[in-house]
Amino acid sequence: MTLQRIGTKETTMKNGVHASLKTWLFVSLVLSLLFTALPGTSWGAAASGEPIKIGTIMSITGPFGFIGTPQKEIFDALIEDFNAKGGVLGRPIELLYEDDKSVPTNAVIAATKLIKDKKVVAICGTSMSDAALAIVPVCEKEQIPFINSGPGKMPHKKFIFSTGPGDARGAAHLLEYAVKDLGAKKIALMYSVDAMGTFGQKVLNDEVKKYPGVSFVIQESMEPSDTNVVPQLTKIKGANADLLMLQLTGGMASIIAKNYKQLGMTIPTLGCGSITDPNFYKNVGKIAEENKWVYLSPPLMIVDKMAPNDPYRKNIWEPAEKLLRDKYGPTKHISMFHASTVDAFRALAEAIKLAGKAEPAAIRDAIENKVRIEGFLGKFACTPQDHQAAPVDFMRPMTLKNGEYVPYQK
């Protein structure tokens, strides 16, 4: 076929249709077909074709349902929005859920089912660190990439990755802030006897060697089930420390705060990011506020105090908050359990896009070498040597004022 020149004397009418119009229609058709054929190109149309199957294991029921429920909420909103905007590689994402009922052994069964029966190309999420650890051998053996959305320390394995800085970098940052910003020299440490607390305590004891003249003058522990820690705090009160450091969760910190007031303690207190959940303020926030406790906690807790053009607020929080509210109503707000799930899913979707194909080995390589995005938990930037995505801890100092978390200033 010969294309006619447009706008010349040779242009004629044929069958009542102007030849130049026919030429324009032909060129438009060619361009349309060309753009449609480009892999990964999205022009706002809904995704179509064979779905790309990814799996997630969450604790929808059981003791950790308070984590799994918001995870499922944001997953549903993300998938719906993502596929409406073209999916990835022109294909929709199909997310397959399994509920481990807050039991790690169930997570192993679920991972096996997702990989062998459902043929997922990757897994992201989990609600419990114990569940994440439990499925590592399965994913590694079957060579299926797994992006863990929790902070628990994962073994360095070829197919295993984690969002955020993780507990090790978090504990190191907590000590650095205590020494360099708060001027602490003699520190009292209170930690929990669980995976998060004991691992954090080990990191803190290794890290303190870097700071001459700084030491933990006393270290006390508590069980997650403890309802009274007066004996431990009595010892801490007599230890003449200049800072009390808390490496535990909000529920345990609530017990400490009540006994802290009961004993008339006034020692400055620094808590880790796991403390600042909504229930902590509801239970004992006034005690912590009166005594000006400080926390290194996720920026999410003070996002409404940030400038409107703050990159974290504008580019990360606002889109996710809008997505959640559009689907579930104006009373919904992004929590840390929503946020970590957003990071894991975004990293996986980006890896599939960069891999150019939905194959586990290619996705794994892209996660390790190519994915570079900013998220709620900091930068996602793994390397062959380090599969903990965020190279720097993202926590910010904050305190309570008039019942709200606000940026801390000396």
CSV table of C-alpha atoms in Angstrom, one decimal:
chain,number,residue,atom,x,y,z
A,1,MET,CA,0.0,0.0,0.0
A,2,THR,CA,1.2,3.5,-0.9
A,3,LEU,CA,0.5,6.3,1.5
A,4,GLN,CA,-0.7,9.5,-0.3
A,5,ARG,CA,0.8,12.9,0.6
A,6,ILE,CA,-1.6,15.0,2.6
A,7,GLY,CA,-2.6,18.6,1.7
A,8,THR,CA,-1.4,18.4,-2.0
A,9,LYS,CA,-3.2,18.6,-5.3
A,10,GLU,CA,-2.9,14.8,-5.6
A,11,THR,CA,-5.3,14.3,-2.7
A,12,THR,CA,-8.6,13.2,-4.1
A,13,MET,CA,-12.0,12.0,-2.9
A,14,LYS,CA,-12.8,8.3,-3.1
A,15,ASN,CA,-16.2,6.7,-2.3
A,16,GLY,CA,-17.2,9.9,-0.5
A,17,VAL,CA,-14.4,9.7,2.1
A,18,HIS,CA,-11.5,12.1,1.8
A,19,ALA,CA,-8.2,10.3,1.2
A,20,SER,CA,-6.3,12.4,3.7
A,21,LEU,CA,-8.8,11.2,6.4
A,22,LYS,CA,-8.2,7.6,5.4
A,23,THR,CA,-4.5,8.1,5.6
A,24,TRP,CA,-4.8,9.6,9.0
A,25,LEU,CA,-6.9,6.7,10.2
A,26,PHE,CA,-4.4,4.2,8.9
A,27,VAL,CA,-1.4,5.9,10.6
A,28,SER,CA,-3.4,6.1,13.8
A,29,LEU,CA,-4.1,2.4,13.6
A,30,VAL,CA,-0.5,1.6,13.1
A,31,LEU,CA,0.6,3.7,16.0
A,32,SER,CA,-2.1,2.2,18.2
A,33,LEU,CA,-1.0,-1.3,17.4
A,34,LEU,CA,2.6,-0.4,18.0
A,35,PHE,CA,2.0,1.1,21.5
A,36,THR,CA,-0.2,-1.8,22.5
A,37,ALA,CA,2.6,-4.2,21.7
A,38,LEU,CA,5.1,-2.5,23.9
A,39,PRO,CA,5.7,-4.6,27.0
A,40,GLY,CA,4.8,-2.9,30.3
A,41,THR,CA,3.3,0.1,28.6
A,42,SER,CA,0.2,1.4,30.4
A,43,TRP,CA,-2.1,4.1,29.0
A,44,GLY,CA,-4.6,4.1,31.9
A,45,ALA,CA,-6.7,1.2,30.6
A,46,ALA,CA,-7.5,-1.6,32.9
A,47,ALA,CA,-5.2,-4.6,32.8
A,48,SER,CA,-6.2,-7.7,30.8
A,49,GLY,CA,-4.8,-11.0,29.9
A,50,GLU,CA,-3.5,-13.9,32.1
A,51,PRO,CA,-3.1,-12.7,35.7
A,52,ILE,CA,0.3,-12.7,37.4
A,53,LYS,CA,-0.2,-14.7,40.6
A,54,ILE,CA,1.4,-13.6,43.8
A,55,GLY,CA,0.7,-15.0,47.3
A,56,THR,CA,0.5,-13.6,50.8
A,57,ILE,CA,0.1,-15.2,54.2
A,58,MET,CA,-1.6,-13.2,56.9
A,59,SER,CA,-3.0,-13.7,60.3
A,60,ILE,CA,-6.6,-12.7,59.6
A,61,THR,CA,-7.7,-14.7,62.7
A,62,GLY,CA,-6.1,-15.5,66.0
A,63,PRO,CA,-4.1,-13.2,68.4
A,64,PHE,CA,-2.4,-11.4,65.5
A,65,GLY,CA,-5.6,-10.6,63.6
A,66,PHE,CA,-5.1,-6.9,64.6
A,67,ILE,CA,-2.1,-7.0,62.1
A,68,GLY,CA,-3.5,-9.2,59.4
A,69,THR,CA,-6.8,-7.3,59.1
A,70,PRO,CA,-5.3,-4.0,58.1
A,71,GLN,CA,-2.9,-5.8,55.9
A,72,LYS,CA,-5.7,-7.4,53.9
A,73,GLU,CA,-7.5,-4.0,53.7
A,74,ILE,CA,-4.7,-2.3,52.0
A,75,PHE,CA,-3.8,-5.3,49.8
A,76,ASP,CA,-7.4,-5.3,48.5
A,77,ALA,CA,-7.3,-1.5,47.8
A,78,LEU,CA,-3.9,-1.7,46.2
A,79,ILE,CA,-4.7,-4.5,43.9
A,80,GLU,CA,-8.0,-3.0,42.8
A,81,ASP,CA,-6.3,0.4,42.0
A,82,PHE,CA,-3.2,-1.2,40.5
A,83,ASN,CA,-5.2,-3.3,38.0
A,84,ALA,CA,-7.5,-0.5,37.1
A,85,LYS,CA,-4.4,1.5,36.0
A,86,GLY,CA,-3.0,-1.2,33.8
A,87,GLY,CA,-1.4,-3.7,36.1
A,88,VAL,CA,2.1,-4.7,35.2
A,89,LEU,CA,3.4,-5.8,31.8
A,90,GLY,CA,-0.1,-5.2,30.7
A,91,ARG,CA,-1.4,-8.0,32.9
A,92,PRO,CA,-3.5,-7.9,36.1
A,93,ILE,CA,-2.1,-9.0,39.4
A,94,GLU,CA,-4.0,-11.7,41.2
A,95,LEU,CA,-3.3,-11.8,44.9
A,96,LEU,CA,-4.0,-15.2,46.6
A,97,TYR,CA,-4.5,-15.0,50.4
A,98,GLU,CA,-3.9,-17.6,53.0
A,99,ASP,CA,-4.8,-17.2,56.7
A,100,ASP,CA,-2.2,-18.8,59.0
A,101,LYS,CA,-4.6,-18.1,62.0
A,102,SER,CA,-1.6,-16.7,63.9
A,103,VAL,CA,0.1,-20.1,63.9
A,104,PRO,CA,3.6,-20.4,62.3
A,105,THR,CA,3.2,-24.0,61.3
A,106,ASN,CA,0.1,-23.0,59.4
A,107,ALA,CA,2.2,-20.5,57.5
A,108,VAL,CA,4.4,-23.3,56.3
A,109,ILE,CA,1.4,-25.3,55.0
A,110,ALA,CA,0.1,-22.1,53.3
A,111,ALA,CA,3.4,-21.3,51.6
A,112,THR,CA,3.6,-24.8,50.2
A,113,LYS,CA,0.0,-24.6,48.9
A,114,LEU,CA,0.6,-21.2,47.3
A,115,ILE,CA,3.8,-22.3,45.6
A,116,LYS,CA,2.9,-25.9,44.5
A,117,ASP,CA,-0.8,-25.7,44.0
A,118,LYS,CA,-1.5,-22.1,43.1
A,119,LYS,CA,1.7,-21.6,41.2
A,120,VAL,CA,2.5,-18.1,42.6
A,121,VAL,CA,5.6,-16.4,41.2
A,122,ALA,CA,6.4,-14.6,44.5
A,123,ILE,CA,5.2,-14.2,48.1
A,124,CYS,CA,5.0,-10.9,50.1
A,125,GLY,CA,3.8,-10.1,53.5
A,126,THR,CA,3.1,-12.2,56.7
A,127,SER,CA,1.8,-10.7,59.9
A,128,MET,CA,4.2,-12.4,62.4
A,129,SER,CA,8.0,-12.6,62.4
A,130,ASP,CA,7.7,-16.2,63.5
A,131,ALA,CA,5.6,-17.0,60.4
A,132,ALA,CA,8.1,-15.2,58.2
A,133,LEU,CA,11.0,-17.2,59.6
A,134,ALA,CA,9.0,-20.4,59.3
A,135,ILE,CA,8.4,-20.1,55.5
A,136,VAL,CA,12.0,-19.1,54.7
A,137,PRO,CA,13.1,-22.8,54.1
A,138,VAL,CA,10.1,-23.4,51.8
A,139,CYS,CA,10.6,-20.3,49.6
A,140,GLU,CA,14.3,-20.9,49.5
A,141,LYS,CA,14.0,-24.6,48.5
A,142,GLU,CA,11.3,-23.8,45.8
A,143,GLN,CA,13.2,-20.7,44.6
A,144,ILE,CA,10.3,-18.4,45.0
A,145,PRO,CA,11.1,-14.8,46.0
A,146,PHE,CA,9.7,-13.7,49.4
A,147,ILE,CA,9.5,-10.1,50.5
A,148,ASN,CA,8.9,-9.9,54.3
A,149,SER,CA,7.0,-6.8,55.4
A,150,GLY,CA,7.9,-7.1,59.1
A,151,PRO,CA,10.9,-5.9,61.0
A,152,GLY,CA,12.1,-9.3,62.2
A,153,LYS,CA,15.7,-10.3,61.4
A,154,MET,CA,15.7,-12.7,58.4
A,155,PRO,CA,18.6,-15.0,57.5
A,156,HIS,CA,20.5,-13.9,54.4
A,157,LYS,CA,19.2,-16.3,51.8
A,158,LYS,CA,19.1,-15.9,48.0
A,159,PHE,CA,15.3,-15.6,47.7
A,160,ILE,CA,14.5,-13.9,51.0
A,161,PHE,CA,14.2,-10.1,51.3
A,162,SER,CA,12.8,-7.7,53.9
A,163,THR,CA,11.4,-4.2,53.7
A,164,GLY,CA,12.6,-1.4,56.0
A,165,PRO,CA,15.8,-1.2,58.1
A,166,GLY,CA,14.9,-4.1,60.4
A,167,ASP,CA,15.4,-4.6,64.1
A,168,ALA,CA,19.2,-4.5,64.0
A,169,ARG,CA,19.5,-1.0,62.4
A,170,GLY,CA,16.6,0.2,64.5
A,171,ALA,CA,18.3,-0.8,67.8
A,172,ALA,CA,21.6,0.7,66.6
A,173,HIS,CA,19.9,4.0,65.7
A,174,LEU,CA,18.2,4.1,69.1
A,175,LEU,CA,21.5,3.9,70.9
A,176,GLU,CA,23.2,6.4,68.6
A,177,TYR,CA,20.4,8.9,69.3
A,178,ALA,CA,20.6,8.3,73.0
A,179,VAL,CA,24.3,9.0,73.1
A,180,LYS,CA,24.7,11.7,70.4
A,181,ASP,CA,21.4,13.7,70.8
A,182,LEU,CA,20.4,13.1,74.4
A,183,GLY,CA,23.9,12.9,75.8
A,184,ALA,CA,23.3,9.7,77.7
A,185,LYS,CA,26.3,8.0,79.4
A,186,LYS,CA,24.8,5.7,82.0
A,187,ILE,CA,21.9,3.8,80.5
A,188,ALA,CA,19.3,1.5,82.1
A,189,LEU,CA,17.9,-0.9,79.6
A,190,MET,CA,14.5,-2.6,79.9
A,191,TYR,CA,13.8,-5.2,77.2
A,192,SER,CA,11.2,-7.9,76.4
A,193,VAL,CA,11.9,-11.6,76.5
A,194,ASP,CA,10.7,-12.3,73.0
A,195,ALA,CA,12.4,-12.3,69.6
A,196,MET,CA,12.3,-8.5,69.1
A,197,GLY,CA,13.5,-7.7,72.6
A,198,THR,CA,16.2,-10.2,73.0
A,199,PHE,CA,17.6,-9.5,69.5
A,200,GLY,CA,17.5,-5.8,70.2
A,201,GLN,CA,19.3,-6.3,73.5
A,202,LYS,CA,22.1,-8.2,71.8
A,203,VAL,CA,22.5,-5.5,69.2
A,204,LEU,CA,22.6,-2.8,71.8
A,205,ASN,CA,25.3,-4.5,73.8
A,206,ASP,CA,27.4,-4.9,70.7
A,207,GLU,CA,26.9,-1.3,69.6
A,208,VAL,CA,27.6,0.3,73.0
A,209,LYS,CA,31.3,-0.7,72.5
A,210,LYS,CA,31.5,2.0,69.8
A,211,TYR,CA,30.9,4.7,72.4
A,212,PRO,CA,33.8,5.3,74.9
A,213,GLY,CA,32.5,6.2,78.3
A,214,VAL,CA,29.0,4.9,77.6
A,215,SER,CA,27.6,1.8,79.3
A,216,PHE,CA,24.5,0.0,80.3
A,217,VAL,CA,24.7,0.2,84.1
A,218,ILE,CA,21.7,-2.1,84.5
A,219,GLN,CA,19.7,-4.4,82.2
A,220,GLU,CA,16.3,-5.7,83.2
A,221,SER,CA,13.8,-7.9,81.2
A,222,MET,CA,10.1,-8.5,81.3
A,223,GLU,CA,7.8,-11.2,79.8
A,224,PRO,CA,5.2,-10.0,77.3
A,225,SER,CA,2.6,-11.4,79.8
A,226,ASP,CA,3.9,-9.5,82.8
A,227,THR,CA,1.4,-7.2,84.5
A,228,ASN,CA,3.8,-5.8,87.1
A,229,VAL,CA,7.4,-4.8,86.8
A,230,VAL,CA,7.9,-3.0,90.2
A,231,PRO,CA,10.9,-5.2,91.2
A,232,GLN,CA,12.8,-4.4,87.9
A,233,LEU,CA,12.0,-0.7,88.1
A,234,THR,CA,13.0,-0.5,91.7
A,235,LYS,CA,16.4,-1.8,90.8
A,236,ILE,CA,16.6,0.7,87.9
A,237,LYS,CA,15.7,3.5,90.2
A,238,GLY,CA,18.6,2.7,92.4
A,239,ALA,CA,21.1,2.3,89.6
A,240,ASN,CA,21.8,6.0,89.2
A,241,ALA,CA,21.3,5.9,85.4
A,242,ASP,CA,20.7,9.1,83.4
A,243,LEU,CA,18.4,7.5,80.8
A,244,LEU,CA,16.0,4.6,80.7
A,245,MET,CA,15.8,2.9,77.3
A,246,LEU,CA,12.9,0.7,76.4
A,247,GLN,CA,13.3,-2.1,73.8
A,248,LEU,CA,9.8,-3.6,73.7
A,249,THR,CA,6.2,-3.0,72.5
A,250,GLY,CA,3.5,-0.6,73.5
A,251,GLY,CA,1.6,-3.1,75.7
A,252,MET,CA,4.6,-3.7,77.8
A,253,ALA,CA,5.5,-0.1,77.9
A,254,SER,CA,2.1,0.6,79.3
A,255,ILE,CA,2.8,-1.6,82.3
A,256,ILE,CA,6.2,0.1,82.8
A,257,ALA,CA,4.6,3.6,82.7
A,258,LYS,CA,2.0,2.7,85.4
A,259,ASN,CA,4.7,1.3,87.7
A,260,TYR,CA,7.0,4.2,86.8
A,261,LYS,CA,4.5,6.6,88.2
A,262,GLN,CA,3.7,4.4,91.2
A,263,LEU,CA,7.4,4.5,92.2
A,264,GLY,CA,7.6,8.3,91.7
A,265,MET,CA,10.3,7.9,89.0
A,266,THR,CA,11.5,10.9,86.9
A,267,ILE,CA,14.3,9.4,84.9
A,268,PRO,CA,14.3,10.5,81.2
A,269,THR,CA,13.0,7.7,79.0
A,270,LEU,CA,13.6,6.8,75.4
A,271,GLY,CA,11.5,4.2,73.7
A,272,CYS,CA,11.7,2.3,70.4
A,273,GLY,CA,9.3,2.6,67.5
A,274,SER,CA,7.2,-0.4,68.6
A,275,ILE,CA,5.8,1.5,71.5
A,276,THR,CA,3.9,4.2,69.8
A,277,ASP,CA,0.7,2.4,68.9
A,278,PRO,CA,-2.7,4.0,69.5
A,279,ASN,CA,-3.4,1.9,72.5
A,280,PHE,CA,-0.3,3.1,74.3
A,281,TYR,CA,-1.5,6.7,74.5
A,282,LYS,CA,-5.0,5.5,75.3
A,283,ASN,CA,-3.7,3.5,78.3
A,284,VAL,CA,-0.9,5.6,79.8
A,285,GLY,CA,-0.2,8.5,77.4
A,286,LYS,CA,-0.7,11.1,80.1
A,287,ILE,CA,2.0,9.5,82.3
A,288,ALA,CA,4.4,9.5,79.4
A,289,GLU,CA,3.5,13.0,78.4
A,290,GLU,CA,3.9,14.4,81.9
A,291,ASN,CA,7.4,12.9,82.1
A,292,LYS,CA,8.4,13.9,78.5
A,293,TRP,CA,9.2,10.5,77.3
A,294,VAL,CA,10.9,10.5,73.8
A,295,TYR,CA,10.5,7.9,71.1
A,296,LEU,CA,12.2,7.0,67.9
A,297,SER,CA,9.2,6.1,65.9
A,298,PRO,CA,7.9,6.0,62.3
A,299,PRO,CA,7.3,9.3,60.6
A,300,LEU,CA,3.8,8.1,60.0
A,301,MET,CA,3.0,9.0,63.6
A,302,ILE,CA,3.6,12.7,63.0
A,303,VAL,CA,2.8,13.0,59.3
A,304,ASP,CA,0.0,15.6,59.9
A,305,LYS,CA,2.6,17.8,61.6
A,306,MET,CA,4.8,17.8,58.5
A,307,ALA,CA,4.9,20.6,55.9
A,308,PRO,CA,2.4,20.1,53.1
A,309,ASN,CA,5.4,19.7,50.6
A,310,ASP,CA,7.3,17.3,52.8
A,311,PRO,CA,8.3,14.4,50.3
A,312,TYR,CA,7.2,11.8,52.8
A,313,ARG,CA,3.8,13.4,53.3
A,314,LYS,CA,3.2,14.3,49.7
A,315,ASN,CA,4.6,11.4,47.8
A,316,ILE,CA,4.2,8.4,50.2
A,317,TRP,CA,1.5,9.0,52.8
A,318,GLU,CA,-1.1,11.1,50.9
A,319,PRO,CA,-1.6,8.7,48.0
A,320,ALA,CA,-2.0,5.7,50.3
A,321,GLU,CA,-4.3,7.5,52.7
A,322,LYS,CA,-6.5,8.6,49.8
A,323,LEU,CA,-6.6,5.0,48.4
A,324,LEU,CA,-7.6,3.6,51.8
A,325,ARG,CA,-10.3,6.3,52.4
A,326,ASP,CA,-11.7,6.0,48.9
A,327,LYS,CA,-12.4,2.3,49.5
A,328,TYR,CA,-13.3,2.2,53.2
A,329,GLY,CA,-14.5,5.7,54.1
A,330,PRO,CA,-13.2,8.8,55.7
A,331,THR,CA,-12.6,7.3,59.1
A,332,LYS,CA,-9.9,5.0,57.8
A,333,HIS,CA,-6.3,6.0,58.4
A,334,ILE,CA,-3.0,4.4,57.3
A,335,SER,CA,-1.4,2.5,60.2
A,336,MET,CA,2.1,0.9,60.3
A,337,PHE,CA,0.5,-2.4,59.4
A,338,HIS,CA,-1.0,-0.9,56.3
A,339,ALA,CA,2.3,1.0,55.5
A,340,SER,CA,4.7,-1.9,55.6
A,341,THR,CA,2.3,-3.9,53.4
A,342,VAL,CA,2.3,-1.0,50.8
A,343,ASP,CA,6.1,-1.1,50.7
A,344,ALA,CA,6.3,-4.8,50.2
A,345,PHE,CA,3.7,-4.9,47.4
A,346,ARG,CA,5.2,-1.8,45.6
A,347,ALA,CA,8.6,-3.4,45.7
A,348,LEU,CA,7.4,-6.6,44.3
A,349,ALA,CA,5.3,-4.9,41.5
A,350,GLU,CA,8.3,-2.8,40.6
A,351,ALA,CA,10.5,-5.9,40.5
A,352,ILE,CA,8.1,-7.7,38.1
A,353,LYS,CA,8.1,-4.6,35.9
A,354,LEU,CA,11.8,-4.3,35.8
A,355,ALA,CA,12.3,-8.0,35.2
A,356,GLY,CA,10.2,-7.7,32.1
A,357,LYS,CA,8.6,-11.1,32.8
A,358,ALA,CA,6.7,-12.8,35.6
A,359,GLU,CA,9.3,-15.5,36.3
A,360,PRO,CA,10.6,-16.1,39.9
A,361,ALA,CA,14.3,-16.1,39.1
A,362,ALA,CA,14.0,-12.9,37.1
A,363,ILE,CA,11.9,-11.2,39.8
A,364,ARG,CA,14.5,-12.2,42.4
A,365,ASP,CA,17.3,-10.7,40.4
A,366,ALA,CA,15.3,-7.5,40.0
A,367,ILE,CA,14.6,-7.2,43.7
A,368,GLU,CA,18.2,-7.6,44.5
A,369,ASN,CA,19.7,-5.3,41.9
A,370,LYS,CA,17.2,-3.0,40.4
A,371,VAL,CA,14.3,-2.0,42.7
A,372,ARG,CA,15.1,1.5,44.1
A,373,ILE,CA,11.9,3.1,45.6
A,374,GLU,CA,11.2,5.4,48.6
A,375,GLY,CA,8.6,3.9,50.9
A,376,PHE,CA,7.0,4.3,54.3
A,377,LEU,CA,9.9,2.3,55.9
A,378,GLY,CA,12.6,4.2,54.1
A,379,LYS,CA,14.4,3.4,50.8
A,380,PHE,CA,14.0,-0.1,49.3
A,381,ALA,CA,17.5,-0.8,47.9
A,382,CYS,CA,18.7,-4.4,48.4
A,383,THR,CA,22.2,-5.6,47.3
A,384,PRO,CA,23.7,-9.0,46.8
A,385,GLN,CA,25.3,-8.6,50.2
A,386,ASP,CA,22.3,-7.2,52.0
A,387,HIS,CA,18.7,-8.2,51.6
A,388,GLN,CA,17.5,-5.8,54.3
A,389,ALA,CA,16.1,-3.2,52.0
A,390,ALA,CA,16.6,0.1,53.9
A,391,PRO,CA,20.2,1.0,54.4
A,392,VAL,CA,19.4,3.6,57.0
A,393,ASP,CA,16.9,3.5,59.9
A,394,PHE,CA,14.0,5.8,59.1
A,395,MET,CA,12.7,6.5,62.6
A,396,ARG,CA,12.3,10.1,63.8
A,397,PRO,CA,12.3,11.5,67.3
A,398,MET,CA,8.9,12.5,68.8
A,399,THR,CA,7.1,13.0,72.0
A,400,LEU,CA,3.6,13.5,73.3
A,401,LYS,CA,2.0,16.9,73.6
A,402,ASN,CA,-1.7,17.6,74.3
A,403,GLY,CA,-2.5,14.0,73.5
A,404,GLU,CA,-0.7,13.9,70.1
A,405,TYR,CA,2.6,12.8,68.9
A,406,VAL,CA,4.7,15.7,67.8
A,407,PRO,CA,8.3,16.1,66.6
A,408,TYR,CA,10.7,16.2,69.5
A,409,GLN,CA,12.8,19.3,70.1
A,410,LYS,CA,15.1,19.8,73.1
